[in-house]
């Protein structure tokens, strides 16, 4: 397959009146498809404007085909699309029924709306594509030399404001991390050769990456941001494959678009760093109706959708702006460590930088420093906090400012300091036969929050859970890892589902081990059959919340059979 492209540009005001006639002519030679009604997008565009100056833009990566044919005909993915209401979707395995123009148009109309445009690469068994609320003004495919049944699909989109968005849909190989890095290197070359630096860029799709340390991310980082914080599901899990133990899928944007990232809001719910759409754990599911809880677990559904929202300058934007980049929420920084606060600024000469440990009392780090520098060094204070914030303001106009998108943590614990995390309660023999109800409760009896990022929980054979980046347990609080999301009792504080989908505890006895991110054992306990054989009764420290105490049946310390996320008596931590 050859490189296919047609890069052209007109003043933004003219695109909606004539661009589609020209695009269809161009793409006819490429074998691709673009369909839309430019006028039909207008009411939707206006409805999604947050103000005269700012427009909310929702970007989604979606390999949500199900069934046996890598197809969207079974309808599970369609319901997820309808419930999440994205503006631009980078879609993989873009097949529907016969793949005729009529069938594809029907799919887009049903899943997104009659005003949406789309591009689908031609001649591919499992094609990539772009679906957009806004006009696609150019599109095509770039050659992926590592695979024969799809390429890199791209589209240039006339989003509101003065910049276009270049969206690239990818589906990297499962073969090896080396092959994926080769694909990344080739794609970066195409981007550098064809995408104007002045426009926005997003790369989205199924990367098939087993970890965030793969070389492909370092390669991609030359054109898009690959840094944390990462989108997560309702339980804080950032992994995206069906088993929820690997980060397969991503929405990666360049630095100028990331500066405008904002929380994803779905109905009554807010996700500060973006959303991993797993309907099996999403609650309340009515937020994303008509999606139903079983959609993400449908046969053949191998991936979760990824969503990030951005509040971008629209056509009425003023020339001055400030945006905090880091820390932007979800980070966990060690007290006393050397860190860098970063921001972007436009139309501002000098900025004031402040931080807060409680969200209300502010300490000035610098009253005036050059805005164009975009960063200032910071030695993190020695006080632990789970509600830390950074604020950057125009030094001469305090009304122009920006906060971190969400709180971040300052820790003084870990394996030393004043944090003290240990196994306090384990339910090995779940009530009934639903192994999702198994759990391991960890308690921090220390005086400072502890960063659990990268910590693991194992049974005697395998690692069963890895805590997501940014996970902390406050002093005097607990976190509980359940075998599966469906086993978490309503209202259980600090509960997450095992990232591998199971705890796998043995009813004849087992060993549970907790290790920190360096692989050092923090807490371990072995449970004999006497503590593992009673249906629905956990093993608990006696006395409760004592890191040196032995384990007994929970009925030996209270009248309850178990107390996940609570003290043995049932009282809150």
Coordinates of C-alpha atoms in Angstrom, one line a residue:
X1 CA 0.0 0.0 0.0
X2 CA 1.2 3.5 -0.8
X3 CA 1.2 6.7 1.1
X4 CA -2.2 8.4 0.5
X5 CA -2.7 12.1 1.4
X6 CA -4.2 15.3 0.2
X7 CA -3.3 18.2 2.5
X8 CA -5.0 21.4 1.8
X9 CA -6.3 24.4 3.8
X10 CA -8.8 27.3 3.4
X11 CA -9.9 30.0 5.8
X12 CA -12.0 28.3 8.5
X13 CA -15.2 30.2 7.7
X14 CA -15.3 28.7 4.2
X15 CA -14.9 25.0 5.0
X16 CA -18.5 24.3 5.9
X17 CA -19.8 25.7 2.6
X18 CA -17.8 23.6 0.2
X19 CA -15.3 21.3 1.8
X20 CA -17.3 18.0 1.5
X21 CA -17.7 18.1 -2.3
X22 CA -13.9 18.5 -2.6
X23 CA -13.1 15.9 0.0
X24 CA -15.3 13.3 -1.6
X25 CA -13.6 13.9 -4.9
X26 CA -10.2 13.5 -3.3
X27 CA -11.0 10.4 -1.3
X28 CA -12.7 8.7 -4.2
X29 CA -9.2 8.3 -5.7
X30 CA -8.1 6.8 -2.3
X31 CA -10.9 4.3 -2.0
X32 CA -12.0 5.9 1.3
X33 CA -15.3 7.2 2.5
X34 CA -16.4 10.5 3.9
X35 CA -20.0 11.3 4.4
X36 CA -21.7 14.2 6.3
X37 CA -24.2 17.0 6.1
X38 CA -22.3 20.1 7.1
X39 CA -25.4 22.1 8.0
X40 CA -26.7 19.3 10.3
X41 CA -23.7 19.7 12.6
X42 CA -24.5 23.3 13.6
X43 CA -27.2 22.7 16.2
X44 CA -25.1 20.0 17.9
X45 CA -22.0 22.3 17.9
X46 CA -23.9 25.1 19.5
X47 CA -25.4 22.8 22.1
X48 CA -22.0 21.6 23.2
X49 CA -20.5 25.1 23.6
X50 CA -19.8 25.8 27.3
X51 CA -19.5 29.5 26.7
X52 CA -19.0 32.0 23.9
X53 CA -15.2 31.3 24.1
X54 CA -14.9 27.7 25.1
X55 CA -16.1 24.5 23.5
X56 CA -16.0 21.0 25.1
X57 CA -14.4 18.5 22.8
X58 CA -14.7 14.8 23.7
X59 CA -12.2 12.4 22.1
X60 CA -12.6 8.6 22.2
X61 CA -10.5 5.6 21.2
X62 CA -12.7 2.6 20.5
X63 CA -12.0 -0.9 19.5
X64 CA -15.5 -2.0 20.6
X65 CA -16.4 -4.7 18.1
X66 CA -18.0 -7.8 19.5
X67 CA -19.2 -11.3 18.4
X68 CA -17.1 -13.5 16.2
X69 CA -16.6 -11.3 13.2
X70 CA -14.8 -8.2 14.5
X71 CA -17.9 -6.3 13.6
X72 CA -20.2 -3.7 15.2
X73 CA -23.4 -5.5 14.1
X74 CA -24.1 -7.3 17.5
X75 CA -24.8 -3.8 18.9
X76 CA -22.9 -3.7 22.2
X77 CA -20.4 -1.1 21.0
X78 CA -23.2 0.9 19.4
X79 CA -24.9 1.3 22.8
X80 CA -21.6 2.4 24.4
X81 CA -21.2 5.0 21.6
X82 CA -24.7 6.3 22.1
X83 CA -24.3 6.6 25.9
X84 CA -20.9 8.3 25.9
X85 CA -21.6 10.9 23.2
X86 CA -18.1 11.5 21.8
X87 CA -17.3 14.3 19.3
X88 CA -14.4 12.5 17.5
X89 CA -13.8 8.8 17.6
X90 CA -10.8 6.9 16.5
X91 CA -12.4 3.5 15.7
X92 CA -10.8 0.2 15.1
X93 CA -12.2 -2.9 13.4
X94 CA -14.6 -0.6 11.5
X95 CA -16.8 -3.3 10.0
X96 CA -20.6 -3.3 9.9
X97 CA -22.8 -5.9 8.2
X98 CA -21.8 -6.0 4.5
X99 CA -19.5 -2.9 4.8
X100 CA -21.5 -1.3 1.9
X101 CA -21.7 2.5 1.9
X102 CA -25.3 2.2 3.0
X103 CA -24.5 -0.1 5.9
X104 CA -21.6 2.1 7.1
X105 CA -23.8 5.2 6.9
X106 CA -26.5 3.4 8.8
X107 CA -24.0 2.5 11.5
X108 CA -22.7 6.1 11.9
X109 CA -26.3 7.5 11.9
X110 CA -27.4 5.0 14.6
X111 CA -24.3 5.1 16.9
X112 CA -23.5 8.8 16.6
X113 CA -26.0 10.9 14.5
X114 CA -27.0 11.8 11.0
X115 CA -24.8 14.9 11.1
X116 CA -21.5 13.0 11.7
X117 CA -18.8 12.6 9.1
X118 CA -16.6 9.5 8.8
X119 CA -13.5 8.2 7.1
X120 CA -12.8 4.5 6.8
X121 CA -9.6 3.2 5.2
X122 CA -10.1 1.1 2.1
X123 CA -9.0 -2.5 1.3
X124 CA -8.4 -3.5 4.9
X125 CA -9.7 -6.6 6.7
X126 CA -10.1 -4.8 10.0
X127 CA -10.0 -1.2 9.0
X128 CA -9.2 1.9 11.1
X129 CA -11.3 5.0 10.8
X130 CA -12.3 8.4 12.1
X131 CA -15.9 9.5 13.0
X132 CA -16.5 13.2 13.7
X133 CA -19.2 15.6 14.8
X134 CA -17.3 18.3 12.9
X135 CA -16.4 18.5 9.2
X136 CA -13.6 16.2 7.9
X137 CA -11.7 18.5 5.5
X138 CA -9.1 15.9 4.4
X139 CA -8.4 12.3 5.2
X140 CA -6.4 9.3 4.1
X141 CA -4.2 6.4 5.2
X142 CA -0.5 6.1 5.9
X143 CA 1.3 2.8 5.3
X144 CA 1.8 0.5 8.3
X145 CA 4.7 -1.7 7.0
X146 CA 4.4 -4.2 9.9
X147 CA 0.9 -5.5 9.0
X148 CA -1.0 -6.3 5.9
X149 CA -4.7 -5.9 6.9
X150 CA -4.8 -2.3 8.1
X151 CA -2.9 1.0 8.0
X152 CA -2.9 4.2 9.9
X153 CA -6.1 6.2 9.2
X154 CA -6.0 10.0 9.6
X155 CA -8.4 12.8 9.2
X156 CA -8.0 16.6 9.4
X157 CA -11.1 18.0 11.2
X158 CA -12.4 21.6 11.2
X159 CA -13.2 21.8 15.0
X160 CA -14.3 25.1 16.5
X161 CA -11.6 27.7 16.9
X162 CA -8.6 28.8 14.9
X163 CA -6.9 25.4 14.8
X164 CA -7.7 22.1 13.0
X165 CA -7.5 18.7 14.7
X166 CA -5.5 15.9 13.1
X167 CA -6.9 12.6 14.4
X168 CA -5.0 9.4 13.7
X169 CA -6.6 6.0 14.3
X170 CA -4.1 3.1 15.0
X171 CA -4.3 -0.6 15.6
X172 CA -0.8 -1.8 16.5
X173 CA 0.4 -5.4 16.3
X174 CA 0.2 -7.9 19.1
X175 CA 3.4 -9.6 17.8
X176 CA 6.0 -7.9 20.0
X177 CA 6.9 -4.7 21.6
X178 CA 9.7 -4.3 19.1
X179 CA 7.2 -4.4 16.2
X180 CA 5.0 -1.9 18.0
X181 CA 8.0 0.5 18.4
X182 CA 8.7 0.2 14.7
X183 CA 5.1 1.1 13.9
X184 CA 5.4 4.1 16.3
X185 CA 8.6 5.2 14.7
X186 CA 7.1 5.1 11.2
X187 CA 4.0 7.0 12.3
X188 CA 6.0 9.7 14.0
X189 CA 7.8 10.2 10.7
X190 CA 4.5 10.6 8.8
X191 CA 3.3 13.1 11.5
X192 CA 6.5 15.2 11.4
X193 CA 6.3 15.3 7.6
X194 CA 2.6 16.2 7.2
X195 CA 1.0 17.6 10.3
X196 CA 1.5 21.3 10.9
X197 CA 2.9 22.1 14.4
X198 CA 0.3 24.8 14.7
X199 CA -2.6 22.4 14.6
X200 CA -3.8 20.0 17.3
X201 CA -2.9 16.3 17.2
X202 CA -4.4 13.2 18.7
X203 CA -3.3 9.6 18.3
X204 CA -5.9 7.1 19.5
X205 CA -6.8 3.5 19.3
X206 CA -5.7 -0.1 20.2
X207 CA -1.9 0.0 20.8
X208 CA -1.9 -3.6 22.2
X209 CA 0.7 -2.5 24.7
X210 CA 1.4 -4.8 27.6
X211 CA 2.8 -2.0 29.8
X212 CA 3.3 1.8 29.8
X213 CA 7.1 1.2 29.9
X214 CA 7.2 -0.1 26.3
X215 CA 9.6 1.7 23.9
X216 CA 6.7 2.8 21.7
X217 CA 5.6 5.3 24.3
X218 CA 9.0 6.9 24.4
X219 CA 8.9 7.1 20.6
X220 CA 5.4 8.7 20.6
X221 CA 6.4 11.2 23.3
X222 CA 8.2 13.2 20.6
X223 CA 4.9 14.2 19.2
X224 CA 2.2 13.6 21.9
X225 CA 2.2 13.5 25.7
X226 CA 2.4 10.0 27.2
X227 CA 2.7 11.1 30.8
X228 CA 0.3 10.4 33.7
X229 CA -2.3 10.8 35.0
X230 CA -4.2 8.2 33.0
X231 CA -7.9 7.7 32.4
X232 CA -9.5 5.2 34.8
X233 CA -12.8 3.4 35.4
X234 CA -15.2 3.7 38.3
X235 CA -12.8 1.7 40.5
X236 CA -9.6 3.5 39.5
X237 CA -8.3 0.8 37.2
X238 CA -6.4 2.4 34.2
X239 CA -6.0 -0.9 32.3
X240 CA -8.2 -1.4 29.2
X241 CA -8.1 -4.9 27.9
X242 CA -11.0 -7.3 28.6
X243 CA -9.2 -8.8 31.6
X244 CA -8.4 -5.3 32.9
X245 CA -4.7 -6.1 33.5
X246 CA -3.0 -4.4 30.5
X247 CA -3.0 -0.8 29.1
X248 CA -4.0 -1.7 25.5
X249 CA -5.9 1.4 24.4
X250 CA -5.0 5.1 24.5
X251 CA -5.9 8.7 23.6
X252 CA -2.7 10.6 23.3
X253 CA -2.7 14.3 22.4
X254 CA 0.0 16.9 21.7
X255 CA 1.1 19.4 24.4
X256 CA -1.0 22.3 23.1
X257 CA -4.2 20.3 23.2
X258 CA -3.3 18.6 26.5
X259 CA -3.2 22.1 28.0
X260 CA -6.9 22.2 27.7
X261 CA -7.8 18.8 29.1
X262 CA -10.6 18.9 31.6
X263 CA -12.6 16.4 33.6
X264 CA -14.9 14.0 31.8
X265 CA -18.5 14.5 33.2
X266 CA -21.0 11.7 32.6
X267 CA -24.4 12.5 34.1
X268 CA -23.8 12.5 37.9
X269 CA -20.2 11.3 37.7
X270 CA -16.9 13.1 37.1
X271 CA -13.6 11.6 36.1
X272 CA -10.7 14.0 36.6
X273 CA -8.2 12.2 34.3
X274 CA -10.5 10.8 31.7
X275 CA -12.7 7.6 31.6
X276 CA -12.1 3.9 30.9
X277 CA -15.6 2.8 29.8
X278 CA -16.2 -0.6 31.4
X279 CA -19.9 -1.0 31.7
X280 CA -19.4 -4.0 34.1
X281 CA -18.2 -1.6 36.9
X282 CA -19.8 1.7 35.8
X283 CA -22.3 3.0 38.3
X284 CA -24.9 4.4 38.0
X285 CA -25.2 2.8 34.5
X286 CA -28.0 5.2 33.8
X287 CA -25.3 7.9 33.2
X288 CA -24.4 6.2 30.0
X289 CA -27.8 4.8 28.9
X290 CA -28.7 3.0 26.6
X291 CA -25.5 1.1 27.4
X292 CA -26.1 -1.8 29.8
X293 CA -23.8 -3.4 32.3
X294 CA -23.1 -6.5 30.2
X295 CA -22.0 -4.6 27.1
X296 CA -18.3 -4.5 28.0
X297 CA -18.4 -8.2 28.9
X298 CA -20.0 -9.3 25.7
X299 CA -18.5 -12.2 23.7
X300 CA -15.7 -10.9 21.5
X301 CA -15.4 -7.6 23.3
X302 CA -11.7 -7.4 23.9
X303 CA -11.2 -3.7 24.8
X304 CA -12.6 -0.8 26.7
X305 CA -13.4 2.6 25.2
X306 CA -11.1 5.5 26.4
X307 CA -12.4 9.0 26.7
X308 CA -10.7 12.4 27.3
X309 CA -12.4 15.8 27.4
X310 CA -10.9 19.1 26.4
X311 CA -12.2 22.7 26.9
X312 CA -10.7 24.3 23.8
X313 CA -10.8 28.0 22.8
X314 CA -13.6 28.6 20.4
X315 CA -14.1 31.4 17.9
X316 CA -14.7 34.0 20.6
X317 CA -11.6 33.3 22.7
X318 CA -9.6 36.1 24.1
X319 CA -5.9 36.2 23.6
X320 CA -4.9 35.6 27.3
X321 CA -4.9 32.1 28.9
X322 CA -3.2 30.0 31.6
X323 CA -3.3 26.3 32.0
X324 CA -1.6 24.2 34.7
X325 CA 0.0 21.1 33.2
X326 CA 1.6 19.4 36.2
X327 CA 0.7 18.5 38.8
X328 CA -2.7 18.3 37.3
X329 CA -4.4 15.8 39.6
X330 CA -3.9 12.2 40.6
X331 CA -0.1 12.4 41.1
X332 CA 1.6 11.2 44.3
X333 CA 4.7 13.1 45.1
X334 CA 7.0 12.3 48.0
X335 CA 7.5 14.9 50.7
X336 CA 10.9 16.6 50.2
X337 CA 11.3 15.5 46.6
X338 CA 12.4 17.9 43.9
X339 CA 9.6 18.4 41.4
X340 CA 8.7 20.8 38.6
X341 CA 5.4 22.7 38.3
X342 CA 4.6 23.4 34.7
X343 CA 2.0 25.5 32.8
X344 CA 1.2 27.0 29.4
X345 CA 0.5 30.7 29.0
X346 CA -0.7 33.0 26.2
X347 CA -0.9 36.8 26.4
X348 CA 0.6 36.8 29.9
X349 CA 3.9 38.3 30.9
X350 CA 4.4 37.1 34.5
X351 CA 2.7 34.5 36.7
X352 CA 2.2 33.9 40.4
X353 CA 2.6 30.3 41.5
X354 CA 0.9 29.0 44.7
X355 CA 0.1 25.6 46.3
X356 CA -2.4 24.4 48.9
X357 CA -2.3 21.4 51.1
X358 CA -6.1 21.5 51.9
X359 CA -7.7 23.2 48.9
X360 CA -8.4 26.4 50.9
X361 CA -5.2 27.8 52.4
X362 CA -2.7 28.9 49.9
X363 CA 1.1 29.4 50.1
X364 CA 3.0 31.5 47.6
X365 CA 5.9 29.8 45.9
X366 CA 6.8 32.8 43.7
X367 CA 4.9 36.1 43.4
X368 CA 6.2 36.8 39.9
X369 CA 8.1 34.7 37.4
X370 CA 8.2 34.8 33.6
X371 CA 5.2 33.2 32.1
X372 CA 6.9 32.1 29.0
X373 CA 9.3 29.9 31.0
X374 CA 6.5 27.5 31.6
X375 CA 7.9 26.0 34.8
X376 CA 9.3 26.5 38.2
X377 CA 11.2 24.1 40.5
X378 CA 9.5 23.1 43.7
X379 CA 10.7 21.2 46.7
X380 CA 7.6 19.4 47.9
X381 CA 6.8 20.4 51.6
X382 CA 7.2 17.8 54.3
X383 CA 3.5 17.7 55.2
X384 CA 1.4 14.7 54.0
X385 CA -1.7 15.5 52.1
X386 CA -4.3 13.8 49.9
X387 CA -5.8 17.2 49.0
X388 CA -2.9 19.1 47.5
X389 CA -3.4 21.7 44.6
X390 CA -1.3 24.1 42.5
X391 CA -2.6 27.4 41.2
X392 CA -1.0 29.6 38.5
X393 CA -2.2 33.2 38.1
X394 CA -1.5 36.2 36.0
X395 CA 0.8 38.2 38.3
X396 CA -1.0 41.5 37.3
X397 CA -4.5 40.1 37.0
X398 CA -5.5 37.5 39.6
X399 CA -8.8 36.9 37.9
X400 CA -6.9 35.0 35.2
X401 CA -5.7 31.8 36.8
X402 CA -5.9 28.0 36.6
X403 CA -5.9 25.2 39.1
X404 CA -4.8 21.6 38.9
X405 CA -7.8 19.7 37.4
X406 CA -8.0 17.5 40.6
X407 CA -6.2 17.0 43.9
X408 CA -2.9 15.2 44.1
X409 CA -1.2 13.5 47.0
X410 CA 2.0 14.3 49.1
X411 CA 3.2 11.3 50.9
X412 CA 5.6 10.8 53.7
X413 CA 5.0 7.0 54.0
X414 CA 5.8 4.1 51.8
X415 CA 7.9 1.4 53.4
X416 CA 9.2 3.8 56.0
X417 CA 8.3 7.2 57.4
X418 CA 5.1 7.4 59.4
X419 CA 2.9 5.3 57.1
X420 CA 2.3 1.7 58.1
X421 CA 0.3 -0.5 55.7
X422 CA -0.5 -4.2 56.5
X423 CA -2.9 -6.9 55.7
X424 CA -5.7 -6.7 58.3
X425 CA -8.5 -8.9 56.9
X426 CA -8.8 -11.6 54.2
X427 CA -11.9 -13.4 53.0
X428 CA -10.7 -16.6 51.3
X429 CA -13.9 -18.6 51.3
X430 CA -16.5 -16.3 49.7
X431 CA -20.2 -16.6 50.6
X432 CA -21.9 -18.9 48.1
X433 CA -19.8 -19.6 45.0
X434 CA -19.2 -16.1 43.7
X435 CA -15.4 -15.7 43.9
X436 CA -15.8 -12.0 43.1
X437 CA -16.6 -11.7 46.8
X438 CA -13.1 -12.7 47.9
X439 CA -11.2 -9.7 49.3
X440 CA -8.0 -8.5 50.9
X441 CA -8.2 -5.5 53.2
X442 CA -5.1 -3.3 53.8
X443 CA -5.0 -0.8 56.6
X444 CA -2.7 2.2 57.1
X445 CA -2.3 2.5 60.9
X446 CA 0.3 5.2 60.5
X447 CA 0.1 9.0 60.7
X448 CA 0.7 9.8 57.0
X449 CA -0.8 8.8 53.7
X450 CA 1.0 6.1 51.8
X451 CA 1.4 6.0 48.0
X452 CA 0.3 2.6 46.7
X453 CA 1.2 3.2 43.1
X454 CA 2.6 0.0 41.6
X455 CA 2.1 -2.0 44.8
X456 CA 1.0 -5.6 44.3
X457 CA -1.2 -8.1 46.0
X458 CA -0.4 -11.8 45.4
X459 CA -1.6 -15.2 46.4
X460 CA 0.8 -18.2 46.7
X461 CA 1.1 -18.5 42.9
X462 CA 0.6 -15.2 41.1
X463 CA 0.3 -11.4 41.3
X464 CA -3.5 -10.8 41.4
X465 CA -3.7 -7.0 41.7
X466 CA -1.5 -4.0 40.9
X467 CA -2.5 -0.7 42.3
X468 CA -3.0 2.1 39.7
X469 CA -0.8 5.1 39.6
X470 CA -1.9 7.8 42.0
X471 CA -3.6 5.3 44.4
X472 CA -3.1 6.3 48.1
X473 CA -4.4 5.1 51.4
X474 CA -4.8 7.9 54.0
X475 CA -3.7 7.6 57.6
X476 CA -6.1 5.5 59.6
X477 CA -8.0 4.3 56.5
X478 CA -8.3 1.1 54.6
X479 CA -8.3 0.0 51.0
X480 CA -10.0 -3.3 50.0
X481 CA -9.2 -5.4 46.9
X482 CA -12.1 -7.6 45.8
X483 CA -11.9 -10.5 43.3
X484 CA -14.3 -8.7 40.9
X485 CA -16.3 -5.6 40.7
X486 CA -19.6 -7.4 41.1
X487 CA -18.5 -8.7 44.5
X488 CA -18.1 -5.2 46.0
X489 CA -20.9 -4.5 48.5
X490 CA -22.6 -1.2 47.9
X491 CA -21.1 1.6 49.9
X492 CA -17.8 -0.2 50.7
X493 CA -15.2 2.6 51.2
X494 CA -11.8 2.3 49.5
X495 CA -12.9 -0.8 47.4
X496 CA -11.3 -1.7 44.0
X497 CA -11.6 -4.8 41.8
X498 CA -8.5 -7.0 41.3
X499 CA -6.7 -5.8 38.2
X500 CA -6.3 -9.3 36.9
X501 CA -10.0 -10.1 37.4
X502 CA -9.6 -12.5 40.3
X503 CA -7.8 -13.0 43.6
X504 CA -7.8 -16.8 43.2
X505 CA -7.6 -17.6 46.9
X506 CA -7.7 -21.3 47.9
X507 CA -10.3 -22.6 50.4
X508 CA -7.9 -25.1 51.7
X509 CA -5.4 -22.4 52.7
X510 CA -3.3 -19.8 50.9
X511 CA -0.7 -17.1 51.4
X512 CA -1.3 -13.4 50.7
X513 CA 1.7 -11.1 50.1
X514 CA 1.8 -7.3 49.6
X515 CA 4.9 -5.8 47.9
X516 CA 5.7 -2.1 47.2
X517 CA 6.6 -0.8 43.8
X518 CA 10.2 -1.8 44.3
X519 CA 9.2 -5.4 44.9
X520 CA 9.9 -5.4 48.6
X521 CA 7.6 -7.4 50.8
X522 CA 5.5 -5.0 53.0
X523 CA 3.1 -7.5 54.6
X524 CA 2.5 -11.2 54.2
X525 CA 0.3 -13.7 55.9
X526 CA -0.3 -17.5 55.5
X527 CA -3.8 -18.8 56.2
X528 CA -4.3 -22.5 57.2
X529 CA -7.5 -24.4 56.3
X530 CA -9.0 -23.5 59.7
X531 CA -9.1 -19.9 58.6
X532 CA -10.1 -20.6 55.0
X533 CA -12.7 -23.2 55.2
X534 CA -15.7 -21.4 56.7
X535 CA -18.1 -20.1 54.0
X536 CA -18.5 -16.3 54.2
X537 CA -16.3 -15.8 57.3
X538 CA -13.0 -13.9 56.9
X539 CA -9.7 -14.1 58.8
X540 CA -9.1 -10.9 60.8
X541 CA -6.3 -9.6 63.0
X542 CA -7.0 -10.1 66.7
X543 CA -7.0 -7.5 68.1
X544 CA -8.3 -5.7 65.1
X545 CA -6.0 -3.2 63.2
X546 CA -2.8 -4.5 64.9
X547 CA 0.0 -5.1 62.4
X548 CA 1.7 -7.6 64.8
X549 CA -1.4 -9.5 65.9
X550 CA -2.3 -13.0 64.6
X551 CA -5.3 -13.9 62.6
X552 CA -8.5 -15.6 63.8
X553 CA -11.9 -16.2 62.3
X554 CA -13.8 -12.9 62.1
X555 CA -16.6 -14.3 64.4
X556 CA -13.9 -14.5 67.1
X557 CA -13.5 -10.7 67.2
X558 CA -17.1 -9.6 66.5
X559 CA -20.6 -10.9 65.7
X560 CA -20.0 -10.2 62.0
X561 CA -18.8 -12.7 59.5
X562 CA -16.6 -10.0 57.8
X563 CA -16.2 -6.2 57.7
X564 CA -14.5 -5.1 54.4
X565 CA -13.5 -1.4 54.6
X566 CA -14.6 -1.1 58.2
X567 CA -13.4 -2.0 61.6
X568 CA -14.2 -5.5 62.8
X569 CA -17.1 -4.1 64.8
X570 CA -18.6 -2.7 61.6
X571 CA -17.7 0.9 62.6
X572 CA -16.1 3.2 60.0
X573 CA -12.3 3.7 59.9

